[in-house]
Amino acid sequence: LNLVYLCEALNLPEVAAYWNQVIVLNDYQKRRFANRIIGSLFNTVTGKKIAILGFAFKKDTGDTRESSSIYVCKYLMDEGAHLVVFDPKVGKQQIIDDLKHPSISENPSRVDKLVSVTDDPYLATEGAHAFAVCTEWDLFRTLDYQRIYDGMLKPA
């Protein structure tokens, strides 16, 4: 967004329009990802448990600024999904604070009802209807996905 403003200030409207479309496309991809999750669960996630693996905006950091995970969680919460979030570096309070931000949630008490945070990826996925890997942590490459599948609700 800063590039858009900068380009407009420098009287470069075509370049500003380009960067604005990059933002529009990124927003579309976040919504599309959430919609694919919803679609794979028979077009409803109301009351369903979905594990979110990774909350930071990139691996090897605890930084959540502009993380796509925040918006994916928002869209899933808007549909009534119960989320269990696991991230190796982002703390519980940061996750809750990000999801309670006024631009994300109109009702912060709903976050308390719909979101829990765990420090174990296997606990996050236990009894889940689905899980989404939202950050490319190296840890996720070595998880026992058969164990995860066996512990999930079926169809998974």
Coordinates of C-alpha atoms in Angstrom, one line a residue:
L1 CA 0.0 0.0 0.0
N2 CA 2.9 2.3 0.7
L3 CA 4.1 1.8 -2.9
V4 CA 0.7 2.8 -4.2
Y5 CA 0.8 6.1 -2.2
L6 CA 4.4 6.8 -3.2
C7 CA 3.7 6.2 -6.9
E8 CA 0.6 8.5 -6.7
A9 CA 2.7 11.2 -4.9
L10 CA 5.2 11.0 -7.7
N11 CA 2.5 11.3 -10.3
L12 CA 2.9 7.8 -11.6
P13 CA -0.8 6.7 -11.9
E14 CA -0.1 3.6 -14.0
V15 CA 2.5 2.3 -11.7
A16 CA 0.3 3.0 -8.7
A17 CA -2.5 1.1 -10.4
Y18 CA -0.2 -1.9 -11.0
W19 CA 0.8 -2.1 -7.3
N20 CA -2.8 -1.7 -6.2
Q21 CA -3.7 -4.7 -8.4
V22 CA -1.0 -6.7 -6.6
I23 CA -2.7 -5.9 -3.3
V24 CA -6.1 -6.9 -4.8
L25 CA -4.7 -10.2 -6.1
N26 CA -3.1 -11.0 -2.7
D27 CA -6.4 -10.3 -0.9
Y28 CA -8.2 -12.5 -3.4
Q29 CA -5.8 -15.4 -2.8
K30 CA -6.4 -15.3 1.0
R31 CA -10.1 -15.4 0.4
R32 CA -9.7 -18.1 -2.2
F33 CA -7.7 -20.3 0.2
A34 CA -10.3 -20.0 2.9
N35 CA -13.1 -20.8 0.4
R36 CA -11.3 -23.9 -0.8
I37 CA -11.2 -25.1 2.8
I38 CA -14.9 -24.4 3.2
G39 CA -15.7 -26.1 -0.1
S40 CA -13.7 -29.2 0.8
L41 CA -15.9 -29.5 4.0
F42 CA -19.2 -29.6 2.0
N43 CA -19.5 -25.8 1.9
T44 CA -19.9 -25.3 5.6
V45 CA -17.5 -25.1 8.5
T46 CA -19.9 -23.9 11.1
G47 CA -19.0 -25.7 14.3
K48 CA -16.2 -27.7 12.7
K49 CA -12.7 -27.8 14.1
I50 CA -10.0 -26.7 11.8
A51 CA -6.3 -26.7 12.8
I52 CA -4.2 -23.8 11.5
L53 CA -0.5 -24.8 11.4
G54 CA 1.6 -21.7 11.2
F55 CA 0.5 -18.1 12.0
A56 CA 3.7 -16.1 11.4
F57 CA 4.0 -14.3 8.0
K58 CA 7.0 -16.4 7.1
K59 CA 9.0 -19.3 8.6
D60 CA 11.7 -18.7 11.3
T61 CA 10.1 -15.6 12.7
G62 CA 7.5 -14.7 15.3
D63 CA 6.4 -11.7 13.3
T64 CA 2.7 -11.7 12.4
R65 CA 2.4 -8.3 10.7
E66 CA 0.2 -8.7 7.6
S67 CA 0.3 -12.4 7.9
S68 CA -2.1 -14.2 5.5
S69 CA -3.0 -16.6 8.4
I70 CA -4.8 -13.7 10.2
Y71 CA -7.1 -13.2 7.2
V72 CA -7.6 -16.9 6.6
C73 CA -8.6 -17.3 10.2
K74 CA -10.9 -14.3 9.9
Y75 CA -12.8 -15.8 7.0
L76 CA -13.1 -19.1 8.7
M77 CA -14.3 -17.5 12.0
D78 CA -16.8 -15.5 9.9
E79 CA -18.2 -18.9 8.8
G80 CA -18.4 -20.2 12.4
A81 CA -15.3 -22.5 12.4
H82 CA -13.6 -23.5 15.6
L83 CA -9.9 -22.9 15.1
V84 CA -6.9 -24.4 16.9
V85 CA -3.7 -22.6 16.0
F86 CA -0.2 -23.9 16.3
D87 CA 2.9 -21.8 15.5
P88 CA 6.4 -22.7 16.9
K89 CA 7.4 -19.0 17.5
V90 CA 4.2 -16.9 17.8
G91 CA 2.8 -16.8 21.3
K92 CA -0.8 -17.4 22.3
Q93 CA -1.4 -13.8 23.3
Q94 CA -0.1 -12.4 20.0
I95 CA -2.4 -14.7 18.0
I96 CA -5.4 -13.8 20.1
D97 CA -4.6 -10.1 20.0
D98 CA -4.2 -10.2 16.2
L99 CA -7.5 -12.0 15.7
K100 CA -9.3 -9.6 18.1
H101 CA -8.1 -6.5 16.2
P102 CA -11.0 -4.3 15.2
S103 CA -10.2 -4.7 11.5
I104 CA -10.4 -8.5 11.9
S105 CA -13.2 -9.1 14.4
E106 CA -16.2 -7.0 15.1
N107 CA -16.9 -9.1 18.2
P108 CA -13.7 -9.9 20.2
S109 CA -15.5 -12.2 22.6
R110 CA -16.3 -14.4 19.6
V111 CA -12.6 -15.0 19.2
D112 CA -12.5 -16.4 22.7
K113 CA -15.2 -18.9 21.8
L114 CA -13.9 -19.9 18.4
V115 CA -10.1 -19.9 18.8
S116 CA -7.7 -21.9 20.9
V117 CA -3.9 -22.0 20.7
T118 CA -1.7 -25.0 21.4
D119 CA 2.0 -25.7 21.5
D120 CA 1.7 -29.1 19.9
P121 CA 0.8 -29.7 16.2
Y122 CA -0.6 -33.1 17.0
L123 CA -2.9 -31.7 19.6
A124 CA -4.0 -29.0 17.2
T125 CA -5.1 -31.6 14.6
E126 CA -6.5 -34.2 17.0
G127 CA -10.2 -34.5 16.3
A128 CA -10.1 -31.9 13.5
H129 CA -12.2 -31.9 10.4
A130 CA -9.4 -30.3 8.4
F131 CA -6.0 -28.6 8.8
A132 CA -4.3 -25.9 6.8
V133 CA -0.6 -25.3 6.7
C134 CA -0.3 -21.5 6.5
T135 CA 3.4 -21.0 7.1
E136 CA 6.2 -23.0 5.6
W137 CA 8.0 -24.0 8.8
D138 CA 10.6 -26.7 8.3
L139 CA 9.0 -28.5 11.2
F140 CA 6.0 -29.2 9.1
R141 CA 8.0 -31.2 6.6
T142 CA 8.9 -33.8 9.3
L143 CA 5.4 -34.2 10.9
D144 CA 3.9 -37.7 10.9
Y145 CA 1.0 -37.0 8.6
Q146 CA -0.3 -40.6 8.9
R147 CA -0.6 -40.0 12.7
I148 CA -2.4 -36.7 12.0
Y149 CA -4.8 -38.3 9.6
D150 CA -5.5 -41.2 12.0
G151 CA -6.4 -38.7 14.7
M152 CA -8.7 -36.5 12.6
L153 CA -12.5 -36.9 12.1
K154 CA -13.4 -38.6 8.9
P155 CA -13.9 -37.8 6.1
A156 CA -10.7 -35.8 6.4

